[in-house]
CSV table of C-alpha atoms in Angstrom, one decimal:
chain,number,residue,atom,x,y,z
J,1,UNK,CA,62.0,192.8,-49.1
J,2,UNK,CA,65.4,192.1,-48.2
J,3,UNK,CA,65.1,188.4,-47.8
J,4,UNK,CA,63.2,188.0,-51.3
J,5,UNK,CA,67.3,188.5,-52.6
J,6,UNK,CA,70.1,186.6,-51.7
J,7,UNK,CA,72.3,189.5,-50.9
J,8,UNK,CA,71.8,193.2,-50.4
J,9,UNK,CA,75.0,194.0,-52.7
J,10,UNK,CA,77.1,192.2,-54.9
J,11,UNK,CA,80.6,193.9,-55.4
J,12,UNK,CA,82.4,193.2,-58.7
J,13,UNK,CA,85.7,194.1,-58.3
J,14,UNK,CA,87.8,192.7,-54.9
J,15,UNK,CA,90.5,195.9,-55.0
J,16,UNK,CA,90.6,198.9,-52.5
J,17,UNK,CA,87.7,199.9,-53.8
J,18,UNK,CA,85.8,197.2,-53.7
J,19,UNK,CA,86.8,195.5,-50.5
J,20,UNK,CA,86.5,199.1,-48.6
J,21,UNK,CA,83.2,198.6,-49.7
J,22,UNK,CA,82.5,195.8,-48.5
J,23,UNK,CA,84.1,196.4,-44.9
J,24,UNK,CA,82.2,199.2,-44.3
J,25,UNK,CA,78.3,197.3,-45.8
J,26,UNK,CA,79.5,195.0,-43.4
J,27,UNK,CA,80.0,196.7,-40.2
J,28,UNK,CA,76.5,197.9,-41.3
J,29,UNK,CA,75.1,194.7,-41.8
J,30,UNK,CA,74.1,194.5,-45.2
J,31,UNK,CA,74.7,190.8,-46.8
J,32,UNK,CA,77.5,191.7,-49.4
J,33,UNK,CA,78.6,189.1,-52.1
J,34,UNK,CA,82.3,190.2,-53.1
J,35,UNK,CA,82.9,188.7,-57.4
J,36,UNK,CA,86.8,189.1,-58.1
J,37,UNK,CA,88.7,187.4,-61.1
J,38,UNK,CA,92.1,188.4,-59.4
J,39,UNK,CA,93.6,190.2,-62.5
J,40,UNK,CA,94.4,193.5,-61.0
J,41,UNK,CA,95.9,196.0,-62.7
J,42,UNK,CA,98.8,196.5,-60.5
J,43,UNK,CA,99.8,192.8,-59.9
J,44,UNK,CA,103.5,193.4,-61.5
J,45,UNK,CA,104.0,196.3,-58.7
J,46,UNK,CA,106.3,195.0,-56.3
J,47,UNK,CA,105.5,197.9,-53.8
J,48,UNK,CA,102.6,200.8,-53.4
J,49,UNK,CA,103.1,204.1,-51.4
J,50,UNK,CA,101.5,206.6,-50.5
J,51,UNK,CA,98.6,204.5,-48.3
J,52,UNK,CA,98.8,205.3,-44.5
J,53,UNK,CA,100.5,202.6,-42.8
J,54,UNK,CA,101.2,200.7,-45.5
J,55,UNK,CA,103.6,202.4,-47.3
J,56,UNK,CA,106.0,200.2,-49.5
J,57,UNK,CA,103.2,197.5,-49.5
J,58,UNK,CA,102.5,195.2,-52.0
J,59,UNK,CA,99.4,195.6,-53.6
J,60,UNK,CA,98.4,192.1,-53.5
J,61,UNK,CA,99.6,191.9,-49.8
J,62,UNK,CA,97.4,194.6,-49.7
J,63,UNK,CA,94.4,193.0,-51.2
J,64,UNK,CA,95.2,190.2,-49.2
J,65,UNK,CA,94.6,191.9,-45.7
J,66,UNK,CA,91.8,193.0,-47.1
J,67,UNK,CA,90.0,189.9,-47.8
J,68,UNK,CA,91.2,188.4,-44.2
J,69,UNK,CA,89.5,191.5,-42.4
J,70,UNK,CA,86.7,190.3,-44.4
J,71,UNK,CA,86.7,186.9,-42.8
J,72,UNK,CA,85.3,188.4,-39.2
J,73,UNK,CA,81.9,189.8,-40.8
J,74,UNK,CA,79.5,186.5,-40.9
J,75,UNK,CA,77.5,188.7,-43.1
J,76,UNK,CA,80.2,188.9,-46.0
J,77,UNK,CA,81.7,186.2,-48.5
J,78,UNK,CA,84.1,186.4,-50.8
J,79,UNK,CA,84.4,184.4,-54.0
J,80,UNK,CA,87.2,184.3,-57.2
J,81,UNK,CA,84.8,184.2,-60.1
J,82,UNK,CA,84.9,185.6,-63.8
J,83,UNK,CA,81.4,187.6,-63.3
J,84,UNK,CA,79.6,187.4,-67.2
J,85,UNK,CA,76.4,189.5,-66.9
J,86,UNK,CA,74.4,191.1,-64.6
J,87,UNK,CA,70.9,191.8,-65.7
J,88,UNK,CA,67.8,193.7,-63.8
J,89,UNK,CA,64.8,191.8,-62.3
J,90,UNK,CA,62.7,194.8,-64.0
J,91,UNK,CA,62.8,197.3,-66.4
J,92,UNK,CA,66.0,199.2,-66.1
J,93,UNK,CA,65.0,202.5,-64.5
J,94,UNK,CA,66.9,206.0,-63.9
J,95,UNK,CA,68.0,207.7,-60.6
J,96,UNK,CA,64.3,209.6,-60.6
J,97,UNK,CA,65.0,213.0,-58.3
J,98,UNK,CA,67.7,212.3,-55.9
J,99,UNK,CA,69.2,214.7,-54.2
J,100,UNK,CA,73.0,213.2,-53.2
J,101,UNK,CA,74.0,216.8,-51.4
J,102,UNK,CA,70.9,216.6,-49.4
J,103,UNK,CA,71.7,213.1,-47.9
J,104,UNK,CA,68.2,211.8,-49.7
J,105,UNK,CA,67.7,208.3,-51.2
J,106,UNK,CA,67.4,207.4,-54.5
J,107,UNK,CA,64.9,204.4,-55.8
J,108,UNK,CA,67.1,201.2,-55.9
J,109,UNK,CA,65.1,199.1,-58.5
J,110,UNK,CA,63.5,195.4,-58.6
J,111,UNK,CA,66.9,194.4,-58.2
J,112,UNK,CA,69.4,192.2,-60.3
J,113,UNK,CA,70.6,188.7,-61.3
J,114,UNK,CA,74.5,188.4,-61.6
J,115,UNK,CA,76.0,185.6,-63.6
J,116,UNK,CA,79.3,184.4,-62.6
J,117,UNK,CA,81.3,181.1,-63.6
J,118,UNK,CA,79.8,179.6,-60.4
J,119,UNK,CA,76.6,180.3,-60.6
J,120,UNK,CA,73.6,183.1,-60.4
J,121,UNK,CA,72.4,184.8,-57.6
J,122,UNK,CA,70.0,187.6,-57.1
J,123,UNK,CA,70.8,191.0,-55.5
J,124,UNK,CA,69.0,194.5,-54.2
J,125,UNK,CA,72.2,196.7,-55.8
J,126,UNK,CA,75.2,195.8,-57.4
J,127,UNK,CA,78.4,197.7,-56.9
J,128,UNK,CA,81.6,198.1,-60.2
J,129,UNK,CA,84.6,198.3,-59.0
J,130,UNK,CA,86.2,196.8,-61.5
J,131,UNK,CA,89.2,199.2,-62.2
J,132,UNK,CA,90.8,199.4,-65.8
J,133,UNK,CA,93.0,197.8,-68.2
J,134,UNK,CA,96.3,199.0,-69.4
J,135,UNK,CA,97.2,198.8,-72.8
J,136,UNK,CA,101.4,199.7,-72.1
J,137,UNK,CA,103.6,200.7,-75.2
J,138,UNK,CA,104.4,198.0,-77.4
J,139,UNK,CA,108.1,197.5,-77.0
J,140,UNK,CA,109.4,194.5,-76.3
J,141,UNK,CA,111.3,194.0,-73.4
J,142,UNK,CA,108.9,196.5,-71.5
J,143,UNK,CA,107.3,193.6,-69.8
J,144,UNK,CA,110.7,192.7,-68.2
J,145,UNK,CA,110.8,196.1,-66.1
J,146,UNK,CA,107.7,196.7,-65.8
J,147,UNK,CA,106.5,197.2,-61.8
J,148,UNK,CA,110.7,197.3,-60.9
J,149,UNK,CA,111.5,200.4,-62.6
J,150,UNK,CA,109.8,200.7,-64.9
J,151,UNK,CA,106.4,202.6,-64.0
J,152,UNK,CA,103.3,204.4,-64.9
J,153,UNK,CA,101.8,206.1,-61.4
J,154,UNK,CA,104.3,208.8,-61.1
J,155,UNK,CA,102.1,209.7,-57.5
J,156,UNK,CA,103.4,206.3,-56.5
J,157,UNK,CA,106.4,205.8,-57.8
J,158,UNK,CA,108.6,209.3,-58.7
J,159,UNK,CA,109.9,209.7,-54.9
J,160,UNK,CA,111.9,206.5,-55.5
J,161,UNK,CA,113.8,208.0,-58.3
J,162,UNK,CA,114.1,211.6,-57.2
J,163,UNK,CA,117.4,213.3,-59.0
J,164,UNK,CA,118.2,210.1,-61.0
J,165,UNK,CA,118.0,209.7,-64.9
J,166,UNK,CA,114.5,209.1,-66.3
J,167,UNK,CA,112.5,209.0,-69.3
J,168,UNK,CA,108.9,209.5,-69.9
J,169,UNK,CA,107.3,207.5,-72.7
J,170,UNK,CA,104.1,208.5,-74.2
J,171,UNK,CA,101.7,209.9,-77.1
J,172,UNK,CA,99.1,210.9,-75.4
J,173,UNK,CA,98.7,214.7,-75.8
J,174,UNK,CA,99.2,215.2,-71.8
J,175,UNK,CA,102.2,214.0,-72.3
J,176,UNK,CA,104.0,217.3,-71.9
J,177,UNK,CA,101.8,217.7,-68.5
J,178,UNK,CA,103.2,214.5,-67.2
J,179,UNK,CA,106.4,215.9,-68.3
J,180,UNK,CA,105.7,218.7,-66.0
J,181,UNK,CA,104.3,217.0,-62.9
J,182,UNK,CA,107.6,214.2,-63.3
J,183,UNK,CA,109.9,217.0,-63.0
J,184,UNK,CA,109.5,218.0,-59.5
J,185,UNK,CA,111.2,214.4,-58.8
J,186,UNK,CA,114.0,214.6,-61.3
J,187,UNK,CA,115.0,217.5,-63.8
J,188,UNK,CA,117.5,214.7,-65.8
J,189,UNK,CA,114.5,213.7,-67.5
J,190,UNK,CA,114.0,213.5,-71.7
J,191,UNK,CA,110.2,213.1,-73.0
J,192,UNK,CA,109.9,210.3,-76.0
J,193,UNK,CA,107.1,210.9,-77.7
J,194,UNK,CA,107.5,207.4,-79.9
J,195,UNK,CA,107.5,209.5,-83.2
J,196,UNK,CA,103.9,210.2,-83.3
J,197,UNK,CA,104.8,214.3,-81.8
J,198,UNK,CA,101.9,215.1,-79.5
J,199,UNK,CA,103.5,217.5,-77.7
J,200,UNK,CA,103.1,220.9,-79.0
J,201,UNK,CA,105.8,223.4,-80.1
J,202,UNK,CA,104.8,225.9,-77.8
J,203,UNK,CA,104.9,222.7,-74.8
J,204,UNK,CA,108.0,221.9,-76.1
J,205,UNK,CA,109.9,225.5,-75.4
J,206,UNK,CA,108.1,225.4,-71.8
J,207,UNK,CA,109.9,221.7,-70.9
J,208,UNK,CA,113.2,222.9,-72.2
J,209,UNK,CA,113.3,226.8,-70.2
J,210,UNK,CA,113.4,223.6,-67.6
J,211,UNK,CA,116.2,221.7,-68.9
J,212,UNK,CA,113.8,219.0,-70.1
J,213,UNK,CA,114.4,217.9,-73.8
J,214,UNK,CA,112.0,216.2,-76.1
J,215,UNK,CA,112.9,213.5,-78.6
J,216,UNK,CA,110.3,213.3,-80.9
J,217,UNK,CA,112.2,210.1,-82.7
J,218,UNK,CA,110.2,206.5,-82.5
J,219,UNK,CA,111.4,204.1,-80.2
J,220,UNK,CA,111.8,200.3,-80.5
J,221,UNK,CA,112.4,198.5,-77.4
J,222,UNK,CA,114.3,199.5,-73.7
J,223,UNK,CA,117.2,198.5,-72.6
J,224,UNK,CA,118.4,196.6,-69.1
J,225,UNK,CA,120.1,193.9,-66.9
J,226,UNK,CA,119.1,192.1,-63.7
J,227,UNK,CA,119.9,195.3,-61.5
J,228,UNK,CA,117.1,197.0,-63.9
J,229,UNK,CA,116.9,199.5,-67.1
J,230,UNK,CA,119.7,201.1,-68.4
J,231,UNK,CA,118.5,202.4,-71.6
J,232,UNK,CA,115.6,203.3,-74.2
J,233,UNK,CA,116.9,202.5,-77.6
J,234,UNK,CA,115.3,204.2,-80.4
J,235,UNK,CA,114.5,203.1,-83.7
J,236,UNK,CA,117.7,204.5,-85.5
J,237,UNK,CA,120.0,202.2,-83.3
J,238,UNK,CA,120.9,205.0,-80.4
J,239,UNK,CA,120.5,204.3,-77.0
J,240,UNK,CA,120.0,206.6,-74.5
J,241,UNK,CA,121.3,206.0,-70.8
J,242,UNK,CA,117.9,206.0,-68.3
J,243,UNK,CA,117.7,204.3,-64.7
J,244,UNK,CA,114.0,204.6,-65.0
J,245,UNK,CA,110.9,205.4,-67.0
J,246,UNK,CA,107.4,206.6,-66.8
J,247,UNK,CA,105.0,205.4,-69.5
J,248,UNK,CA,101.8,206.9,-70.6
J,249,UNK,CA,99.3,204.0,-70.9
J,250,UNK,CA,96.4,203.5,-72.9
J,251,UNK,CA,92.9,202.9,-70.7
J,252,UNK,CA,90.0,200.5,-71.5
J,253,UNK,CA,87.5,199.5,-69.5
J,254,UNK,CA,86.2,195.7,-69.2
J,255,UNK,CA,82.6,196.1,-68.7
J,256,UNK,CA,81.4,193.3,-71.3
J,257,UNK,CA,79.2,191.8,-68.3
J,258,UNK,CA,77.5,194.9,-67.2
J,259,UNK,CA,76.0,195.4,-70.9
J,260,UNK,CA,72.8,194.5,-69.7
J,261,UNK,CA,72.5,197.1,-67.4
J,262,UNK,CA,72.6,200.3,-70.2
J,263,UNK,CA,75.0,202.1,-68.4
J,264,UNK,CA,75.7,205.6,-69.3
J,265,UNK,CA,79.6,206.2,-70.4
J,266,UNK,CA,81.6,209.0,-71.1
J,267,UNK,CA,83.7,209.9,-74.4
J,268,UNK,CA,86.6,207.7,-72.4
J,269,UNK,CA,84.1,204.7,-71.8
J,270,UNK,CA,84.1,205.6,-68.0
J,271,UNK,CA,81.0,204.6,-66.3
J,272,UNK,CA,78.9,208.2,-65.5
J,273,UNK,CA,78.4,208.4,-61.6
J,274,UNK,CA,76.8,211.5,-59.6
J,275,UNK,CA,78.8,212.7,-56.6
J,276,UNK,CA,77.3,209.9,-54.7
J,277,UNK,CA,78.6,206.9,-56.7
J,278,UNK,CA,75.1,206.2,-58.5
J,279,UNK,CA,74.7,205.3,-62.3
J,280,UNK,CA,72.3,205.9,-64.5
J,281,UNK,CA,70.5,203.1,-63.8
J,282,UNK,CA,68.6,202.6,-60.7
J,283,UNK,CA,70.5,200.2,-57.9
J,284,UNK,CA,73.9,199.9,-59.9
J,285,UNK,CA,76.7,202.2,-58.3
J,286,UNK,CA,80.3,202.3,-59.7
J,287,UNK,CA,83.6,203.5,-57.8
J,288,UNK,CA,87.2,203.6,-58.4
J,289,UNK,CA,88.8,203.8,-61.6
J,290,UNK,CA,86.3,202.5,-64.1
J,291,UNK,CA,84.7,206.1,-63.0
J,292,UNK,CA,85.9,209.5,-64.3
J,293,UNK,CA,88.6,210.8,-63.6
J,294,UNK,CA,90.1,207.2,-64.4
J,295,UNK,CA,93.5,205.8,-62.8
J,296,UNK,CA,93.9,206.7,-59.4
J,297,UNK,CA,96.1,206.4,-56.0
J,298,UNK,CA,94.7,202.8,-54.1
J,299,UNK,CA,94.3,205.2,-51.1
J,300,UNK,CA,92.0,207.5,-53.2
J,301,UNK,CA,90.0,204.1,-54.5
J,302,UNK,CA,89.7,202.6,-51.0
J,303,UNK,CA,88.2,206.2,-49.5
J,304,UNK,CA,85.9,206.2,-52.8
J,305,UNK,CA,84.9,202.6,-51.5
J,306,UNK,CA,83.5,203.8,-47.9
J,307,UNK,CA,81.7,206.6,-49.1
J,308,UNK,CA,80.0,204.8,-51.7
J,309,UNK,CA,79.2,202.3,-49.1
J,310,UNK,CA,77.2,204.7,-46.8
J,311,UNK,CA,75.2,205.8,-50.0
J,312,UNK,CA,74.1,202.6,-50.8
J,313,UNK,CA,73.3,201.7,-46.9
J,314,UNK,CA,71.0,204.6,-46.8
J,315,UNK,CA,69.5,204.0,-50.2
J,316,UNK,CA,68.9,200.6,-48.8
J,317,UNK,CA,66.6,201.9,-45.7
């Protein structure tokens, strides 16, 4: 059956998660097709922490080492491509009665054609690791400190700024949780909520019992020089001295070429996976951020990558 398909898996998505993947199909010799458009998310991050033994990396160094480990497995290719559909050789089916805590198989499907800008080729299972989009505050010299120090991962990027002057930018209505998780870096930090108040009153008392004020007016643009921010300037003129700041992004999803495939989402447009990595469509697996929870540590993507891998190795058999 195998050979009836060009490749056992295609990967769409050449990130952590989607190159662990493809290390580990390798070392078990499935034929793995890896699809990147190399627009990661993180490509304006200078450095990443928090991954053992490559703390401080850059994340497209990272993705870089990746693909050369890569280059050892004859079994593997690797190919820069905008991927624009990916439709099923039969009628799009559901997982059936697998049991993903009882180590049991799930039916894979007739398999699937994937359309890329260089071409078609035809695959047993298909594998989204596509990550997400951010959709950043619109100020406008955000851009220009964006990845330096300006940030959004606080995981990855608070230790750097411990005790020093931030600002968190936001509406979401977590805002005041990020507020809270933020200040076990730094306690100088003030919550902007961009005028559109979703941090409750009751929120609000708990972030100021720690010395954490919230300035509920709008804000127009930051501030900064060539050694980095020194400001976020509000709409009324004032601006207030920060070294750094968080912001809150806005997600979306970029799953335009996997229409075909029926995909069941959640109320954030995350694809639905069981604890195994499988969709709801037989063959087609997601992992990484485009799955609930959403934005996560590359370390955290790259382990979702190698246990995703096993699944699909033993739904192969």
């Amino acid at each position: 059956m195998s050979e009836q398909f060009d490749w056992d898996v295609v990967i769409v998505g050449g990130g952590p998660a989607g190159l662990s993947a493809a290390l580990n199909l390798a070392r078990a010799r499935r034929r793995t097709l890896v699809l990147d458009s190399n627009r990661p998310r993180n490509s304006a991050t200078f450095h990443s922490h928090g991954f053992l033994s490559r703390d401080g990396i850059s994340p497209l160094e990272l993705r870089k080492l990746g693909r050369e480990e890569l280059e050892q497995y004859p079994n593997v290719a690797f190919e820069r491509t905008i991927v624009e559909g990916i439709e099923p050789l039969g009628a799009v089916g559901g997982l059936g009665a697998a049991d993903a805590a009882g180590g049991a198989s799930a039916a894979i499907g007739a398999g699937f054609t994937v359309t890329h800008r260089g071409g078609a080729v035809t695959t047993r299972t298909v594998l989204i690791a596509t990550g997400l989009r951010e959709v950043l505050p619109k100020l406008p010299l955000l851009r220009a400190f964006y990845g330096t120090s300006i940030h959004s991962c606080m995981e990855c990027d608070g230790y750097e700024y411990a005790d020093k002057p931030i600002a968190l930018i936001g509406h979401t209505d977590d805002l005041a949780e990020r507020a809270l998780l933020l200040s076990q870096w730094s306690r100088d930090l003030i919550v902007f909520t961009q005028g559109l108040g979703h941090v409750s009153e009751a929120d609000e008392a708990m972030l100021a019992e720690r010395g954490i004020p919230v300035d509920r007016r709008e804000v127009a643009d930051v501030a900064g020089d060539r050694d980095g921010l020194t400001g976020v300037v509000l709409a009324d003129g004032e601006t207030i001295a920060r070294e750094a700041a968080f912001v809150r992004p806005d997600y979306e999803t970029a799953l335009d070429f996997a229409a075909g495939l029926q995909l069941a989402l959640d109320a954030e447009g995350l694809i639905v996976v069981d604890a195994a990595g499988r969709t709801s469509t037989a063959g087609a697996y997601a992992i990484g951020d485009a799955t609930p929870p959403g934005p996560q540590q590359l370390i955290v993507a790259a382990g979702d990558g190698a246990e995703v891998a096993a699944v699909i190795n033993r739904d192969l058999l």
